[in-house]
Amino acid sequence: MIRSRIVGTGQCLPEKILTNHDLEKMMDTSDEWIRQRTGIGQRHLAAPGQGASDLGAPAAREALENAGIEPGEVDFIVCCTTTPDYLFPATACLIQDKIGAKQAAAFDVSAACSAFVYGLATADAFIRCGMYKTVLVVGAEVLTNRLNWKRRDTAVLFGDGAGAVVLRAEEDTGHGVLTTYLGANGAHSEILTVPSGGSVKPFDESPDDEERVAIYMKGPELFRQAVAAFSLAAEKALEGTGVSVDDLDLFVPHQANTRIIYSASDRVGLDRGKVYVNIERVGNTTAASIPLALDDAMKEGRIKTGSHVLLAAFGAGLTWASALVRW
Ligand code: UT7
């Protein structure tokens, strides 16, 4: 049996940092409110003209270097993003060119904050069916140019960045991606959306469109859905694996809000010391959040060979997703 194993991780954050105190000067908010309600202290901001592929490519390169794999060995690139460089071509194609992965097929996955785990599940399926041996899964976002800076309910939440993992096919030794679980409910699509710029309401440069091309969110409703979906996704990933909550070494959730993360981990009975949180430094980076957190956790030595790592995400769509990995 073939399994896919994560053999390298990497990340890229833009240089510019916007702190909560900077935001206090821009809108009616406070560092205290943002920290208490979300856990966020700062976020990174892409430079004008810097696209998701400009962050995704260095993250992919670092993941390949850490894995000791040449770009030419990559068979397939999945880019997970809600903020692609263009409507088309796919951002994955731009990353393919930037890193020189000439042999790789490439496409994007759109599942908002759950996209990285959707992408991981896609890559894992391609590897286990024998189609590809080496796959890059990149989460890359430039969300700060999708914000209405007059709206404090969303402007304080999101940040830019990219994270990447390299998956490699291996004969099964019990290590690698053990399970993936994906879910969706399109009936609640309106509670987190960018209403304009797609085929229903193309961007028309009217003053109203400035509002509609920005992220619109019904925060409290999403909060309730998120806690339930996170808990369900976490339980589903463990189902039938023989791995219990107590066996987990690290939970790496989508970094949406520390209150959501800890409510969900308390619900599934997970010790808070095993929950990885980096939202204070980077904010909510949507599809980039889990690979960024994974790379931080690797660099801090929180993940070792044999560690059981649970990933879980929730986001627009609605979508939710989880994966259990034995490192
Ligand atoms: O990654 C995708 C998934 N994302 C999520 O799951 C996000 C889910 N939602 C959330 O994380 C939270 O709902 C938020 C952090 C967005 C908001 O926190 P909340 O505790 O749900 O606050 P709220 O929306 O109920 O607002 C409470 C108060 C309101 O004032 P009043 O009406 O009580 O006077 C808001 O106007 O806080 C006010 N408020 C703010 N105050 C200072 C909202 N945003 C801000 C702000 N600074 N930035």
Tab-separated table of C-alpha atoms and ligand atoms in Angstrom:
chain	number	residue	atom	x	y	z
A	1	MET	CA	0.000	0.000	0.000
A	2	ILE	CA	1.170	3.520	-0.824
A	3	ARG	CA	0.860	6.397	1.629
A	4	SER	CA	1.611	10.075	1.237
A	5	ARG	CA	4.061	11.483	3.723
A	6	ILE	CA	4.755	15.151	4.473
A	7	VAL	CA	8.513	15.480	3.883
A	8	GLY	CA	8.973	19.246	3.900
A	9	THR	CA	7.278	22.476	4.979
A	10	GLY	CA	7.940	26.129	4.212
A	11	GLN	CA	6.469	29.601	4.493
A	12	CYS	CA	6.664	33.181	3.308
A	13	LEU	CA	5.337	36.264	5.089
A	14	PRO	CA	5.456	39.753	3.581
A	15	GLU	CA	7.806	42.148	5.371
A	16	LYS	CA	5.324	44.814	6.395
A	17	ILE	CA	3.566	44.315	9.731
A	18	LEU	CA	0.349	46.028	10.774
A	19	THR	CA	-0.211	45.916	14.546
A	20	ASN	CA	-3.465	46.348	16.446
A	21	HIS	CA	-2.111	49.698	17.618
A	22	ASP	CA	-1.699	50.754	13.966
A	23	LEU	CA	-5.352	49.800	13.420
A	24	GLU	CA	-6.417	51.915	16.420
A	25	LYS	CA	-5.249	54.946	14.402
A	26	MET	CA	-7.286	53.864	11.347
A	27	MET	CA	-10.667	52.906	12.859
A	28	ASP	CA	-12.714	52.748	16.057
A	29	THR	CA	-11.117	49.687	17.603
A	30	SER	CA	-8.624	48.777	20.323
A	31	ASP	CA	-5.758	46.377	20.851
A	32	GLU	CA	-7.630	45.099	23.919
A	33	TRP	CA	-10.842	44.310	21.969
A	34	ILE	CA	-8.983	42.572	19.141
A	35	ARG	CA	-6.827	40.466	21.494
A	36	GLN	CA	-9.715	39.480	23.756
A	37	ARG	CA	-12.181	38.645	20.971
A	38	THR	CA	-9.794	37.066	18.465
A	39	GLY	CA	-6.299	36.465	19.918
A	40	ILE	CA	-4.724	38.557	17.132
A	41	GLY	CA	-1.882	41.002	17.884
A	42	GLN	CA	-0.583	41.782	14.396
A	43	ARG	CA	-0.792	40.685	10.773
A	44	HIS	CA	1.510	40.886	7.729
A	45	LEU	CA	0.607	43.013	4.711
A	46	ALA	CA	1.604	42.310	1.128
A	47	ALA	CA	3.194	45.168	-0.833
A	48	PRO	CA	1.172	46.780	-3.633
A	49	GLY	CA	1.251	44.471	-6.646
A	50	GLN	CA	2.478	41.486	-4.616
A	51	GLY	CA	0.187	38.577	-5.497
A	52	ALA	CA	-0.563	35.239	-3.871
A	53	SER	CA	1.928	33.533	-6.211
A	54	ASP	CA	4.704	35.926	-5.051
A	55	LEU	CA	4.223	34.567	-1.523
A	56	GLY	CA	3.374	30.988	-2.546
A	57	ALA	CA	6.507	30.489	-4.668
A	58	PRO	CA	9.070	31.226	-1.889
A	59	ALA	CA	7.041	29.084	0.548
A	60	ALA	CA	7.072	26.223	-1.990
A	61	ARG	CA	10.824	26.654	-2.590
A	62	GLU	CA	11.536	26.495	1.144
A	63	ALA	CA	9.375	23.370	1.560
A	64	LEU	CA	11.268	21.686	-1.312
A	65	GLU	CA	14.657	22.690	0.145
A	66	ASN	CA	13.681	21.299	3.553
A	67	ALA	CA	12.630	18.066	1.843
A	68	GLY	CA	15.814	17.903	-0.258
A	69	ILE	CA	13.721	17.697	-3.429
A	70	GLU	CA	14.441	19.517	-6.707
A	71	PRO	CA	11.633	21.522	-8.365
A	72	GLY	CA	11.987	19.289	-11.439
A	73	GLU	CA	10.884	16.268	-9.375
A	74	VAL	CA	7.462	17.788	-8.578
A	75	ASP	CA	4.601	16.050	-10.438
A	76	PHE	CA	1.711	18.185	-9.304
A	77	ILE	CA	1.063	21.544	-7.613
A	78	VAL	CA	-2.173	22.344	-5.814
A	79	CYS	CA	-2.558	25.985	-4.815
A	80	CYS	CA	-5.195	26.655	-2.189
A	81	THR	CA	-6.369	30.263	-2.286
A	82	THR	CA	-9.355	32.590	-2.089
A	83	THR	CA	-7.259	35.457	-3.445
A	84	PRO	CA	-5.725	34.160	-6.686
A	85	ASP	CA	-3.450	36.501	-8.658
A	86	TYR	CA	-6.067	36.522	-11.437
A	87	LEU	CA	-9.529	35.038	-12.084
A	88	PHE	CA	-7.532	32.811	-14.414
A	89	PRO	CA	-4.977	31.354	-15.053
A	90	ALA	CA	-4.674	29.355	-11.855
A	91	THR	CA	-2.190	30.696	-9.298
A	92	ALA	CA	-0.712	27.179	-9.151
A	93	CYS	CA	0.469	27.649	-12.775
A	94	LEU	CA	2.209	30.913	-11.836
A	95	ILE	CA	3.928	29.202	-8.900
A	96	GLN	CA	4.927	26.316	-11.188
A	97	ASP	CA	6.692	28.801	-13.460
A	98	LYS	CA	8.278	30.831	-10.629
A	99	ILE	CA	9.854	27.788	-8.975
A	100	GLY	CA	10.756	26.069	-12.262
A	101	ALA	CA	8.720	22.902	-11.666
A	102	LYS	CA	8.508	22.270	-15.382
A	103	GLN	CA	7.132	18.716	-15.160
A	104	ALA	CA	4.286	19.560	-12.773
A	105	ALA	CA	0.574	19.705	-13.522
A	106	ALA	CA	-1.056	22.553	-11.628
A	107	PHE	CA	-4.458	23.762	-10.481
A	108	ASP	CA	-6.152	25.774	-7.721
A	109	VAL	CA	-8.533	24.653	-5.015
A	110	SER	CA	-11.189	27.088	-3.821
A	111	ALA	CA	-12.625	26.131	-0.440
A	112	ALA	CA	-11.799	29.295	1.534
A	113	CYS	CA	-10.316	28.591	4.967
A	114	SER	CA	-10.752	24.834	4.489
A	115	ALA	CA	-8.903	24.900	1.164
A	116	PHE	CA	-5.548	23.698	2.461
A	117	VAL	CA	-7.045	20.520	3.922
A	118	TYR	CA	-9.145	20.054	0.745
A	119	GLY	CA	-5.906	20.418	-1.236
A	120	LEU	CA	-4.077	17.991	1.027
A	121	ALA	CA	-6.890	15.441	0.585
A	122	THR	CA	-6.726	15.898	-3.206
A	123	ALA	CA	-2.957	15.446	-3.261
A	124	ASP	CA	-3.204	12.420	-0.970
A	125	ALA	CA	-5.804	10.796	-3.249
A	126	PHE	CA	-3.636	11.345	-6.359
A	127	ILE	CA	-0.648	9.840	-4.562
A	128	ARG	CA	-2.498	6.821	-3.155
A	129	CYS	CA	-4.033	5.969	-6.553
A	130	GLY	CA	-0.494	5.886	-7.980
A	131	MET	CA	-0.870	8.849	-10.349
A	132	TYR	CA	1.751	11.139	-8.754
A	133	LYS	CA	4.782	10.657	-6.496
A	134	THR	CA	5.709	14.182	-5.442
A	135	VAL	CA	3.092	16.856	-4.823
A	136	LEU	CA	3.332	20.429	-3.529
A	137	VAL	CA	0.339	21.775	-1.640
A	138	VAL	CA	0.571	25.538	-1.235
A	139	GLY	CA	-1.766	27.831	0.706
A	140	ALA	CA	-1.258	31.443	-0.397
A	141	GLU	CA	-3.343	34.512	0.353
A	142	VAL	CA	-3.299	38.268	-0.109
A	143	LEU	CA	-6.456	39.052	1.834
A	144	THR	CA	-5.669	42.606	2.909
A	145	ASN	CA	-6.616	44.011	-0.486
A	146	ARG	CA	-10.014	42.311	-0.091
A	147	LEU	CA	-10.802	44.299	3.046
A	148	ASN	CA	-12.967	47.339	3.470
A	149	TRP	CA	-10.790	49.338	5.890
A	150	LYS	CA	-13.907	51.169	7.080
A	151	ARG	CA	-15.372	47.908	8.455
A	152	ARG	CA	-13.817	47.088	11.809
A	153	ASP	CA	-15.633	43.733	12.051
A	154	THR	CA	-13.518	42.260	9.220
A	155	ALA	CA	-10.532	44.603	8.752
A	156	VAL	CA	-8.945	43.561	12.057
A	157	LEU	CA	-9.075	39.828	11.324
A	158	PHE	CA	-7.211	38.988	8.155
A	159	GLY	CA	-3.550	38.923	7.123
A	160	ASP	CA	-1.373	37.899	4.164
A	161	GLY	CA	1.056	34.990	3.860
A	162	ALA	CA	1.766	31.582	2.415
A	163	GLY	CA	2.683	28.132	3.630
A	164	ALA	CA	3.537	24.974	1.728
A	165	VAL	CA	4.063	21.259	2.244
A	166	VAL	CA	5.654	18.612	0.022
A	167	LEU	CA	4.016	15.199	-0.051
A	168	ARG	CA	5.871	12.131	-1.252
A	169	ALA	CA	4.605	8.641	-2.087
A	170	GLU	CA	6.058	5.979	0.206
A	171	GLU	CA	5.455	2.299	0.825
A	172	ASP	CA	3.246	2.179	3.917
A	173	THR	CA	5.251	2.177	7.139
A	174	GLY	CA	2.396	3.593	9.221
A	175	HIS	CA	3.591	7.184	8.720
A	176	GLY	CA	1.914	9.835	6.610
A	177	VAL	CA	-1.650	11.006	5.981
A	178	LEU	CA	-3.872	8.499	7.815
A	179	THR	CA	-7.301	10.022	7.119
A	180	THR	CA	-8.943	13.024	5.531
A	181	TYR	CA	-12.527	14.185	5.956
A	182	LEU	CA	-14.273	16.908	3.918
A	183	GLY	CA	-17.689	18.540	4.335
A	184	ALA	CA	-19.737	21.414	2.897
A	185	ASN	CA	-23.085	23.174	3.239
A	186	GLY	CA	-23.811	25.704	0.483
A	187	ALA	CA	-27.095	26.728	2.138
A	188	HIS	CA	-25.115	29.162	4.314
A	189	SER	CA	-22.980	30.622	1.542
A	190	GLU	CA	-24.070	34.207	2.276
A	191	ILE	CA	-22.602	34.431	5.779
A	192	LEU	CA	-19.021	34.791	4.532
A	193	THR	CA	-18.530	36.013	0.986
A	194	VAL	CA	-17.023	38.530	-1.430
A	195	PRO	CA	-20.264	39.441	-3.217
A	196	SER	CA	-18.809	41.201	-6.295
A	197	GLY	CA	-16.194	40.417	-8.934
A	198	GLY	CA	-17.550	37.031	-10.025
A	199	SER	CA	-19.944	36.106	-12.847
A	200	VAL	CA	-23.131	37.134	-10.984
A	201	LYS	CA	-21.965	40.671	-10.178
A	202	PRO	CA	-18.881	41.466	-12.259
A	203	PHE	CA	-16.757	44.341	-10.998
A	204	ASP	CA	-18.017	47.551	-12.609
A	205	GLU	CA	-15.863	50.186	-10.906
A	206	SER	CA	-18.896	51.988	-9.461
A	207	PRO	CA	-18.412	53.437	-5.940
A	208	ASP	CA	-20.679	50.669	-4.552
A	209	ASP	CA	-18.331	48.044	-5.864
A	210	GLU	CA	-15.594	49.226	-3.551
A	211	GLU	CA	-17.837	47.810	-0.826
A	212	ARG	CA	-18.878	44.640	-2.628
A	213	VAL	CA	-15.405	43.420	-3.647
A	214	ALA	CA	-14.517	43.312	0.045
A	215	ILE	CA	-15.035	40.420	2.456
A	216	TYR	CA	-18.502	40.439	3.999
A	217	MET	CA	-19.072	38.341	7.123
A	218	LYS	CA	-21.802	37.646	9.653
A	219	GLY	CA	-19.289	37.046	12.445
A	220	PRO	CA	-21.386	35.809	15.374
A	221	GLU	CA	-23.393	33.370	13.179
A	222	LEU	CA	-20.183	32.048	11.687
A	223	PHE	CA	-18.698	31.691	15.151
A	224	ARG	CA	-21.496	29.292	16.224
A	225	GLN	CA	-21.212	27.233	13.029
A	226	ALA	CA	-17.418	27.171	13.318
A	227	VAL	CA	-17.259	25.647	16.800
A	228	ALA	CA	-19.687	22.855	15.829
A	229	ALA	CA	-17.961	22.143	12.492
A	230	PHE	CA	-14.446	22.175	14.010
A	231	SER	CA	-15.475	19.659	16.646
A	232	LEU	CA	-17.226	17.399	14.108
A	233	ALA	CA	-14.234	17.536	11.733
A	234	ALA	CA	-11.819	16.681	14.552
A	235	GLU	CA	-13.875	13.675	15.631
A	236	LYS	CA	-14.310	12.434	12.020
A	237	ALA	CA	-10.554	12.497	11.380
A	238	LEU	CA	-9.957	10.128	14.282
A	239	GLU	CA	-12.842	7.774	13.432
A	240	GLY	CA	-11.746	4.217	12.699
A	241	THR	CA	-8.021	4.974	13.064
A	242	GLY	CA	-7.442	3.528	16.529
A	243	VAL	CA	-5.915	6.921	17.439
A	244	SER	CA	-7.733	8.568	20.351
A	245	VAL	CA	-7.807	12.214	21.418
A	246	ASP	CA	-5.334	11.332	24.179
A	247	ASP	CA	-2.915	9.903	21.584
A	248	LEU	CA	-2.726	13.235	19.741
A	249	ASP	CA	0.538	15.140	20.072
A	250	LEU	CA	-0.558	18.341	18.362
A	251	PHE	CA	-3.759	19.911	17.043
A	252	VAL	CA	-3.075	22.419	14.272
A	253	PRO	CA	-6.374	24.185	13.578
A	254	HIS	CA	-7.215	26.870	11.051
A	255	GLN	CA	-6.320	30.093	12.879
A	256	ALA	CA	-9.681	31.905	12.775
A	257	ASN	CA	-10.059	32.997	16.379
A	258	THR	CA	-8.554	31.659	19.619
A	259	ARG	CA	-12.019	31.534	21.220
A	260	ILE	CA	-13.271	29.262	18.398
A	261	ILE	CA	-10.127	27.124	18.552
A	262	TYR	CA	-10.245	26.562	22.333
A	263	SER	CA	-14.050	26.065	22.424
A	264	ALA	CA	-13.668	23.329	19.797
A	265	SER	CA	-10.635	21.685	21.401
A	266	ASP	CA	-12.370	21.726	24.829
A	267	ARG	CA	-15.419	20.082	23.240
A	268	VAL	CA	-13.352	17.193	21.868
A	269	GLY	CA	-11.526	16.870	25.199
A	270	LEU	CA	-8.101	17.935	23.965
A	271	ASP	CA	-5.542	19.371	26.398
A	272	ARG	CA	-5.017	23.062	25.490
A	273	GLY	CA	-1.256	22.565	25.737
A	274	LYS	CA	-1.485	20.382	22.622
A	275	VAL	CA	-3.190	23.068	20.540
A	276	TYR	CA	-0.914	25.039	18.219
A	277	VAL	CA	-1.818	28.732	17.958
A	278	ASN	CA	0.129	31.376	16.005
A	279	ILE	CA	-2.777	33.739	15.243
A	280	GLU	CA	-1.253	36.395	17.542
A	281	ARG	CA	1.575	36.935	15.016
A	282	VAL	CA	-0.172	36.431	11.673
A	283	GLY	CA	-3.954	36.891	12.040
A	284	ASN	CA	-6.378	34.851	9.963
A	285	THR	CA	-4.606	33.961	6.701
A	286	THR	CA	-7.443	31.725	5.401
A	287	ALA	CA	-6.031	28.967	3.148
A	288	ALA	CA	-2.460	29.748	4.251
A	289	SER	CA	-3.162	29.442	7.957
A	290	ILE	CA	-2.663	25.691	8.506
A	291	PRO	CA	0.520	25.300	6.401
A	292	LEU	CA	1.977	28.430	8.041
A	293	ALA	CA	1.172	27.035	11.493
A	294	LEU	CA	2.561	23.612	10.521
A	295	ASP	CA	5.839	25.175	9.402
A	296	ASP	CA	6.077	27.269	12.602
A	297	ALA	CA	5.374	24.147	14.697
A	298	MET	CA	8.082	22.229	12.790
A	299	LYS	CA	10.617	25.027	13.322
A	300	GLU	CA	9.788	25.126	17.048
A	301	GLY	CA	10.337	21.351	17.320
A	302	ARG	CA	6.700	20.706	18.272
A	303	ILE	CA	6.389	17.977	15.584
A	304	LYS	CA	8.730	14.973	15.452
A	305	THR	CA	8.793	11.672	13.593
A	306	GLY	CA	5.909	9.600	14.972
A	307	SER	CA	3.885	12.613	16.218
A	308	HIS	CA	0.127	12.328	15.696
A	309	VAL	CA	-0.964	15.658	14.258
A	310	LEU	CA	-4.609	16.592	13.758
A	311	LEU	CA	-5.529	19.329	11.250
A	312	ALA	CA	-8.996	20.884	11.170
A	313	ALA	CA	-10.453	23.824	9.272
A	314	PHE	CA	-13.706	25.661	8.754
A	315	GLY	CA	-14.661	28.488	6.436
A	316	ALA	CA	-16.769	30.048	3.714
A	317	GLY	CA	-18.906	27.801	1.597
A	318	LEU	CA	-19.583	26.721	4.229
A	319	THR	CA	-16.811	24.162	4.191
A	320	TRP	CA	-15.038	22.149	6.847
A	321	ALA	CA	-12.257	19.603	6.659
A	322	SER	CA	-9.826	17.596	8.749
A	323	ALA	CA	-6.880	15.250	8.456
A	324	LEU	CA	-4.928	12.999	10.772
A	325	VAL	CA	-1.206	12.667	10.047
A	326	ARG	CA	1.358	10.426	11.698
A	327	TRP	CA	4.624	12.302	11.041
B	1	UT7	O1	-11.795	32.022	8.902
B	1	UT7	C1	-13.122	31.881	8.490
B	1	UT7	C2	-13.988	31.655	9.602
B	1	UT7	N1	-14.081	32.882	10.373
B	1	UT7	C3	-14.706	32.809	11.483
B	1	UT7	O2	-15.125	31.743	11.855
B	1	UT7	C4	-14.910	34.084	12.277
B	1	UT7	C5	-16.049	33.844	13.232
B	1	UT7	N2	-16.432	35.002	13.992
B	1	UT7	C6	-15.635	35.618	14.906
B	1	UT7	O3	-14.493	35.284	15.065
B	1	UT7	C7	-16.269	36.699	15.763
B	1	UT7	O4	-17.659	36.723	15.533
B	1	UT7	C8	-15.669	38.110	15.528
B	1	UT7	C9	-14.266	38.186	16.053
B	1	UT7	C10	-15.704	38.452	14.057
B	1	UT7	C11	-16.486	39.155	16.283
B	1	UT7	O5	-16.503	38.845	17.672
B	1	UT7	P1	-17.886	38.766	18.461
B	1	UT7	O6	-17.566	38.480	19.864
B	1	UT7	O7	-18.787	37.805	17.737
B	1	UT7	O8	-18.398	40.250	18.363
B	1	UT7	P2	-19.770	40.806	17.746
B	1	UT7	O9	-19.747	40.781	16.269
B	1	UT7	O10	-20.926	40.170	18.465
B	1	UT7	O11	-19.678	42.334	18.213
B	1	UT7	C12	-19.681	42.698	19.606
B	1	UT7	C13	-19.446	44.192	19.696
B	1	UT7	C14	-20.379	44.994	18.789
B	1	UT7	O12	-20.697	46.212	19.453
B	1	UT7	P3	-22.114	46.375	20.219
B	1	UT7	O13	-23.151	46.172	19.181
B	1	UT7	O14	-22.125	45.304	21.267
B	1	UT7	O15	-22.031	47.761	20.774
B	1	UT7	C15	-19.511	45.317	17.599
B	1	UT7	O16	-19.926	46.480	16.919
B	1	UT7	O17	-18.133	44.516	19.275
B	1	UT7	C16	-18.172	45.528	18.266
B	1	UT7	N3	-17.031	45.319	17.373
B	1	UT7	C17	-15.830	45.878	17.591
B	1	UT7	N4	-15.381	46.679	18.573
B	1	UT7	C18	-14.104	47.066	18.517
B	1	UT7	C19	-16.974	44.573	16.232
B	1	UT7	N5	-15.729	44.639	15.713
B	1	UT7	C20	-15.001	45.446	16.531
B	1	UT7	C21	-13.678	45.882	16.525
B	1	UT7	N6	-13.266	46.695	17.530
B	1	UT7	N7	-12.803	45.520	15.572
